[in-house]
Short mmCIF file of C-alpha atoms and ligand atoms in Angstrom, two decimals:
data_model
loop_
_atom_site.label_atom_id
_atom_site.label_comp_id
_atom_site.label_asym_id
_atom_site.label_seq_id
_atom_site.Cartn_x
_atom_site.Cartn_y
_atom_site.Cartn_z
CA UNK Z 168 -62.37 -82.15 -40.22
CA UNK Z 169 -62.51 -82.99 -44.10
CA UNK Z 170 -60.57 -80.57 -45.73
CA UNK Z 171 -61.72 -79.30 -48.81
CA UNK Z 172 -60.28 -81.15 -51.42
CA UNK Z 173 -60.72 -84.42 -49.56
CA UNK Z 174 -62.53 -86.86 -51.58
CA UNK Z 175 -66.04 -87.28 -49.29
CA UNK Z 176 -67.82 -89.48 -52.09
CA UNK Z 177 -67.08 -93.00 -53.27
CA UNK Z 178 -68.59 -93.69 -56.61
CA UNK Z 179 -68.64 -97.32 -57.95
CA UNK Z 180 -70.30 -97.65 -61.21
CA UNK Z 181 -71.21 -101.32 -62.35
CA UNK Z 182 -69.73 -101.71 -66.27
CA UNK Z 183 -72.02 -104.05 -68.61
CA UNK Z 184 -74.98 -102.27 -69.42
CA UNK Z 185 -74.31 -98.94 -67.40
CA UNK Z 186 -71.06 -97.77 -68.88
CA UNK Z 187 -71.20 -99.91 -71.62
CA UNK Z 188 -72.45 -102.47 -74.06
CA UNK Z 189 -70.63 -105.52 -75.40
CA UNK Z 190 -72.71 -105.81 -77.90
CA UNK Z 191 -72.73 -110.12 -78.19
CA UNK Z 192 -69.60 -110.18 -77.14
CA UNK Z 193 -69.86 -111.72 -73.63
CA UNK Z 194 -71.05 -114.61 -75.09
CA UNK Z 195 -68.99 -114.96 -77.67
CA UNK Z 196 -66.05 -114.82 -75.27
CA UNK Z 197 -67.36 -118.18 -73.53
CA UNK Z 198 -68.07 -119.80 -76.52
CA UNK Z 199 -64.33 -119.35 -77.49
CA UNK Z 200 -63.53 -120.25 -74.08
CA UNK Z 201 -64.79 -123.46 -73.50
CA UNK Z 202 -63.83 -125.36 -76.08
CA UNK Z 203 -60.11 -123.43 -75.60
CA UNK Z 204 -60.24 -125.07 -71.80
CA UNK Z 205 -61.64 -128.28 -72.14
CA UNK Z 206 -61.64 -129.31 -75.14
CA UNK Z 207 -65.66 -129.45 -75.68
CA UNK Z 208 -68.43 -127.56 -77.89
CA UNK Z 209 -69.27 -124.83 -76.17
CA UNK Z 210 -73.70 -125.68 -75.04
CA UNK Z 211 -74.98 -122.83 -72.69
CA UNK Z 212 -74.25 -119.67 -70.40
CA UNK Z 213 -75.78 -119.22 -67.46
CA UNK Z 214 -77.76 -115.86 -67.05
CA UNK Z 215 -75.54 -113.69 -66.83
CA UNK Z 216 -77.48 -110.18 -65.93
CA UNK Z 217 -75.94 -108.11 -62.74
CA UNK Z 218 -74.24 -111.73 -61.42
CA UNK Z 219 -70.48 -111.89 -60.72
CA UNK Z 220 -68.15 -113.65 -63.00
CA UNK Z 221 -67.37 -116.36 -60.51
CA UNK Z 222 -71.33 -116.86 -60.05
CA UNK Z 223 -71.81 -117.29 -63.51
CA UNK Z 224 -68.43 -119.77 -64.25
CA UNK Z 225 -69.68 -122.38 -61.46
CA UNK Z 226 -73.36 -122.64 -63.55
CA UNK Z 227 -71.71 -122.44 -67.19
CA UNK Z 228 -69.11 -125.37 -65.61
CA UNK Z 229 -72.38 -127.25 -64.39
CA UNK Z 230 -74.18 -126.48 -67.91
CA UNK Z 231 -71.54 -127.99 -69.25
CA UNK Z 232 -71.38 -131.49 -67.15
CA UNK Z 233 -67.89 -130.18 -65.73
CA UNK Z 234 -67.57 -129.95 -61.87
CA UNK Z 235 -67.05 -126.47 -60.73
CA UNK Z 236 -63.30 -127.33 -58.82
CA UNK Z 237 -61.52 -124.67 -58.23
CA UNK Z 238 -59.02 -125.83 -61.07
CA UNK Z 239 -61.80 -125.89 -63.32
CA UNK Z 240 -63.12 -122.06 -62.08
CA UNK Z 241 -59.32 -121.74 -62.81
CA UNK Z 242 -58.98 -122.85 -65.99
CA UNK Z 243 -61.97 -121.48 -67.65
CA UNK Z 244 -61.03 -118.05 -65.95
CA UNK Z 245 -57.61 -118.16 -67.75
CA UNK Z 246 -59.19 -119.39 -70.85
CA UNK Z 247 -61.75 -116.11 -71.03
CA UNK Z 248 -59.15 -113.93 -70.35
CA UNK Z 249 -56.88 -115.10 -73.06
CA UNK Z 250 -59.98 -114.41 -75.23
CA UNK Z 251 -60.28 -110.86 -74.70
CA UNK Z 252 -56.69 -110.47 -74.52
CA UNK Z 253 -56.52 -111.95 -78.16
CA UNK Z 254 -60.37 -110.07 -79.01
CA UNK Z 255 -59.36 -106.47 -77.78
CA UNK Z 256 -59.28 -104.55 -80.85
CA UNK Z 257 -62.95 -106.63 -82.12
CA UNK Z 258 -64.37 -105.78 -79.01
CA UNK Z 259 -63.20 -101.76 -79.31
CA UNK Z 260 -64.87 -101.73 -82.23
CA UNK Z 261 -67.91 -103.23 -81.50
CA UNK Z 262 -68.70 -102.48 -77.95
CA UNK Z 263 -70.44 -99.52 -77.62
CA UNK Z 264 -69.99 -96.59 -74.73
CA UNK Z 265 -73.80 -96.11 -73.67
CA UNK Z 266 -75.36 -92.78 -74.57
CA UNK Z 267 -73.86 -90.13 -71.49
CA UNK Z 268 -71.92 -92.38 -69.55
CA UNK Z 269 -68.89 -90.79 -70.64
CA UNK Z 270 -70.11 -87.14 -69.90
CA UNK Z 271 -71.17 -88.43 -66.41
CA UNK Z 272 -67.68 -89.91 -65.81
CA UNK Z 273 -66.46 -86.85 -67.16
CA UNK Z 274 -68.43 -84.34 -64.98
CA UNK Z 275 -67.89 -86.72 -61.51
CA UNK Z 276 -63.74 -86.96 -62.27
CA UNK Z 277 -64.01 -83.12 -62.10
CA UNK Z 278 -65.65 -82.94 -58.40
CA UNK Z 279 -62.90 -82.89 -55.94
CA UNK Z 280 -64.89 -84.52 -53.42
CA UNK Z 281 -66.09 -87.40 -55.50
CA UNK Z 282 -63.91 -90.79 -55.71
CA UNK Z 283 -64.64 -92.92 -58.89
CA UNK Z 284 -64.03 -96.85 -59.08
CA UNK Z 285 -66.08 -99.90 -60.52
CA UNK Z 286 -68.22 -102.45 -58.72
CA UNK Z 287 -68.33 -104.68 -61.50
CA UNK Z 288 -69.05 -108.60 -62.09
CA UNK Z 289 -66.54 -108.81 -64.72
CA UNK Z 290 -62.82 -109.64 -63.81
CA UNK Z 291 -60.41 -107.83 -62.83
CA UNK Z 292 -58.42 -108.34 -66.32
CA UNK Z 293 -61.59 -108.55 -68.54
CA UNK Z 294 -62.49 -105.42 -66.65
CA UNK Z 295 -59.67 -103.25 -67.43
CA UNK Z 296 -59.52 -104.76 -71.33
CA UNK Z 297 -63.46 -103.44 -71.65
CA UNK Z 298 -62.71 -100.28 -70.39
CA UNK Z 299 -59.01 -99.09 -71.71
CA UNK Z 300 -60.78 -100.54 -75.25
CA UNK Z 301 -63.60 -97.73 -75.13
CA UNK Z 302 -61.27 -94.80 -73.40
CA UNK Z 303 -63.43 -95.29 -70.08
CA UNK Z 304 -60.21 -96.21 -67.63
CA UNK Z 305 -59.03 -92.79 -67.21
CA UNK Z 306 -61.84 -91.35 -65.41
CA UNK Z 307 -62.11 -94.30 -62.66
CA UNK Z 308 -59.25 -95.34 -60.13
CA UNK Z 309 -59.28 -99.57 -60.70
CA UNK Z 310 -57.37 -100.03 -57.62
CA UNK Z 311 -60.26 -99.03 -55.43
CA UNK Z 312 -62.61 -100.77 -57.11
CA UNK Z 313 -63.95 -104.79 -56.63
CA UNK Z 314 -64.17 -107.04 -59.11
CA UNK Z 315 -66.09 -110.33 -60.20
CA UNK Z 316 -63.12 -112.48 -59.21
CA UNK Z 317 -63.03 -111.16 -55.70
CA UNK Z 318 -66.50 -112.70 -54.43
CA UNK Z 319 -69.12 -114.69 -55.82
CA UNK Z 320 -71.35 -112.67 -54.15
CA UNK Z 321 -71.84 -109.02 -55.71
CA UNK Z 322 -73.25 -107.53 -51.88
CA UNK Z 323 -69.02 -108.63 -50.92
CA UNK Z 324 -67.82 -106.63 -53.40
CA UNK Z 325 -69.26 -103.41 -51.72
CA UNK Z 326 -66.87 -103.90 -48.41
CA UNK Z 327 -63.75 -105.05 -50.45
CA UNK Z 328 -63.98 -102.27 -52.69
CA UNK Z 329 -64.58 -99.45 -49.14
CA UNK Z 330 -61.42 -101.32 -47.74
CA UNK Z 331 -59.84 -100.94 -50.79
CA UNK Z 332 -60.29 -97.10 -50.82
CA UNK Z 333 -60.04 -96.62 -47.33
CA UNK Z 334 -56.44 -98.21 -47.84
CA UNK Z 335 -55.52 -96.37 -50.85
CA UNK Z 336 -56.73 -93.30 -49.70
CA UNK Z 337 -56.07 -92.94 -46.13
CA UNK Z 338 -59.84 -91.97 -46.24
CA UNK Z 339 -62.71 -93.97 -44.39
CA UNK Z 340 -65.45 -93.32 -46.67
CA UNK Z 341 -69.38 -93.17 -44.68
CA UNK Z 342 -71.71 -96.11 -45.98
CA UNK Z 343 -73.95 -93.00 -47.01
CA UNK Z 344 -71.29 -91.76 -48.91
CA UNK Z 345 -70.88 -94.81 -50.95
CA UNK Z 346 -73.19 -94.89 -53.75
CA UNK Z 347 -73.26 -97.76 -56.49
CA UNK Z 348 -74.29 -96.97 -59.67
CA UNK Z 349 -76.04 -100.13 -62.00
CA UNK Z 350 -78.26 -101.21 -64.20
CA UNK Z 351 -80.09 -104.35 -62.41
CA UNK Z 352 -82.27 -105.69 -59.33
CA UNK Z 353 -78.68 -107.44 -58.53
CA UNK Z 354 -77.04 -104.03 -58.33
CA UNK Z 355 -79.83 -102.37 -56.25
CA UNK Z 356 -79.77 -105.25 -53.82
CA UNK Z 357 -75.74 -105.74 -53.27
CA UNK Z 358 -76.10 -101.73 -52.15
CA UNK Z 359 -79.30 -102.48 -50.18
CA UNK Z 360 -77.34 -105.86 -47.95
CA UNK Z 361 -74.29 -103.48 -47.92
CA UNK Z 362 -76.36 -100.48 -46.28
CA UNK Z 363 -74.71 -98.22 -48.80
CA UNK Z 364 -76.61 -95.71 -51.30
CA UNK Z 365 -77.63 -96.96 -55.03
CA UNK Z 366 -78.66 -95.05 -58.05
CA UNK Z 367 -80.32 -97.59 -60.65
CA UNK Z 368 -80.33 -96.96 -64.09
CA UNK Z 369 -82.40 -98.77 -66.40
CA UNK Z 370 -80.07 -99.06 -69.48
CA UNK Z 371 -80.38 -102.64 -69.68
CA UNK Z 372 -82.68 -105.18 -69.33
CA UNK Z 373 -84.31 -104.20 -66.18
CA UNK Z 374 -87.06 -100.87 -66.67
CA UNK Z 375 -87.56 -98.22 -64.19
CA UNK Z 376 -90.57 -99.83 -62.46
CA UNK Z 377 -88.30 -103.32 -62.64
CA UNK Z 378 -85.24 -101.18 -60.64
CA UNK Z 379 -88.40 -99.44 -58.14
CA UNK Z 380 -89.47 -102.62 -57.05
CA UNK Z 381 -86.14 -104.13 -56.56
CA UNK Z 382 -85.64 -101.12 -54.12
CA UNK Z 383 -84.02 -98.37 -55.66
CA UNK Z 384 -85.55 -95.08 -54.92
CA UNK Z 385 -83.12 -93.13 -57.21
CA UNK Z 386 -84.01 -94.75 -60.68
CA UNK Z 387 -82.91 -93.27 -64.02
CA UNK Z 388 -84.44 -94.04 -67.24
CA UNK Z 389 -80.06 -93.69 -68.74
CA UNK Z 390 -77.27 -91.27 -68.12
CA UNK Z 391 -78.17 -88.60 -70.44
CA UNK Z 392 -78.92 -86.16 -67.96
CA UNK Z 393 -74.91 -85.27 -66.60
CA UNK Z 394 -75.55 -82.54 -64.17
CA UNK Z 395 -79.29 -84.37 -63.01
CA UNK Z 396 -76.92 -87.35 -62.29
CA UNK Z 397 -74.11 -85.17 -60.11
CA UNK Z 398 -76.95 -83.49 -58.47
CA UNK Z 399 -78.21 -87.07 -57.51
CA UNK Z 400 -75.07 -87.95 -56.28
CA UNK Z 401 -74.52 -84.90 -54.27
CA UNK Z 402 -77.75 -85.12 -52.64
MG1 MG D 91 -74.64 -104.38 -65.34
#
C-alpha cells in the first residue's frame, strides 16, 4: 500500500537545453580549460548535444592529441570545474532559464506524489553551479539524481539515479513511474535502453519530428504549457 503522500513518481529532467540555456558558455568553459590543464591553445569540442560529460572529455582529449588517461579525464575535469567555480556570477547573468521550465518545476514540486531530480550530462559540480546560478536547485532533490561524471553512458545514468532514490527514499520507484524529461534523440534513447518513460521536448536543437523519430511518443514543442506538462506526467 502507497500511502498518500508517498512520492509514486520519479521525475528526472535533463538541464542544457530543457531547463536551461548557457548561452556560449559551455564552450567557453573548455576553451578556458584546456589551456588551464595542459598548457595548450584550446582547438575543438567534441559535439556536445545530449552526450555525458565524460563522453565528451575523452573526444575533446583526442581532438586535442592528448590521450584520454584517466589522469588526463582527471585533470581536465578539475580544470572545468575551477572555471565555473571562478565564472559563476558571468554565467548567472548570461544563462538563461528557458521559457516555463520554472513554472513546470514549480507546479511538479507541489504534487506530493511526484519526486524531482536531474538526469543530466553535466557534472555533478558544474551541475549544481548552473542551477543554484539561475534559482533552479530548490525545486529538484540533487542527491537522487545522476550525473555526467557517474557514466559515460547517459542509458547508466537512469539505474544510478533509481538506486539513488530508492536509497534516499526508502521508496522503489516502478520503471513506468520513472519518466525523463530532455531535449534530444540521446535523452529519448537512454529512457528507451532503460525501459523507463520519456517526455521529449524540443527546446534545443532537435524538432518535434527529430524527438518522434528518435522514439518519443510524448513530444513537446517547450514547457510553456505547466498543467499540459503535469497532466503528461500523471498520465
Ligand atoms: Mg539537453
Amino acid at each position: 500500500m502507497i500511502a498518500p503522500n508517498e512520492p509514486r513518481q520519479l521525475v528526472l529532467w535533463d538541464i542544457d537545453h530543457t531547463l536551461l540555456q548557457s548561452r556560449g558558455m559551455g564552450r567557453e568553459m573548455y576553451e578556458r580549460a584546456i589551456p588551464a590543464a595542459f598548457g595548450q591553445p584550446f582547438r575543438q569540442l567534441a559535439d556536445v548535444s545530449g552526450r555525458t560529460e565524460l563522453d565528451i572529455i575523452a573526444e575533446t582529449l583526442k581532438l586535442h592529441g592528448i590521450e584520454p588517461t584517466d589522469e588526463a579525464t582527471s585533470k581536465l575535469v578539475d580544470a572545468l570545474i575551477d572555471s565555473y567555480e571562478v565564472g559563476r556570477d558571468e554565467f548567472a547573468s548570461r544563462a538563461r532559464v528557458l521559457p516555463g521550465a520554472r513554472e513546470a518545476l514549480t507546479a511538479l514540486a507541489a504534487e506530493p506524489t511526484v519526486h524531482q531530480g536531474v538526469l543530466t550530462g553535466n557534472l555533478r559540480a558544474v551541475a549544481r553551479i548552473k542551477l543554484v546560478a539561475l534559482g533552479l536547485e530548490q525545486f529538484l532533490d540533487l542527491v537522487t539524481s545522476s550525473y555526467g561524471d557517474d557514466h559515460a553512458d547517459r542509458a547508466e545514468l537512469v539505474a544510478i539515479a533509481r538506486e539513488r532514490a530508492a536509497q534516499q527514499l526508502d521508496t522503489q520507484f516502478h520503471l513506468d513511474d520513472t519518466v525523463l524529461i530532455g531535449d534530444t534523440p540521446r535523452d529519448v534513447a537512454a529512457a528507451l535502453t532503460a525501459g523507463v518513460q520519456v517526455i521529449a521536448v524540443a527546446s534545443g536543437r532537435s524538432s518535434v519530428e527529430d524527438l518522434h523519430a528518435a522514439g518519443a511518443s510524448k513530444v513537446l514543442a517547450d514547457l510553456k504549457d505547466t498543467a499540459g506538462l503535469v497532466q503528461l506526467i500523471k498520465d
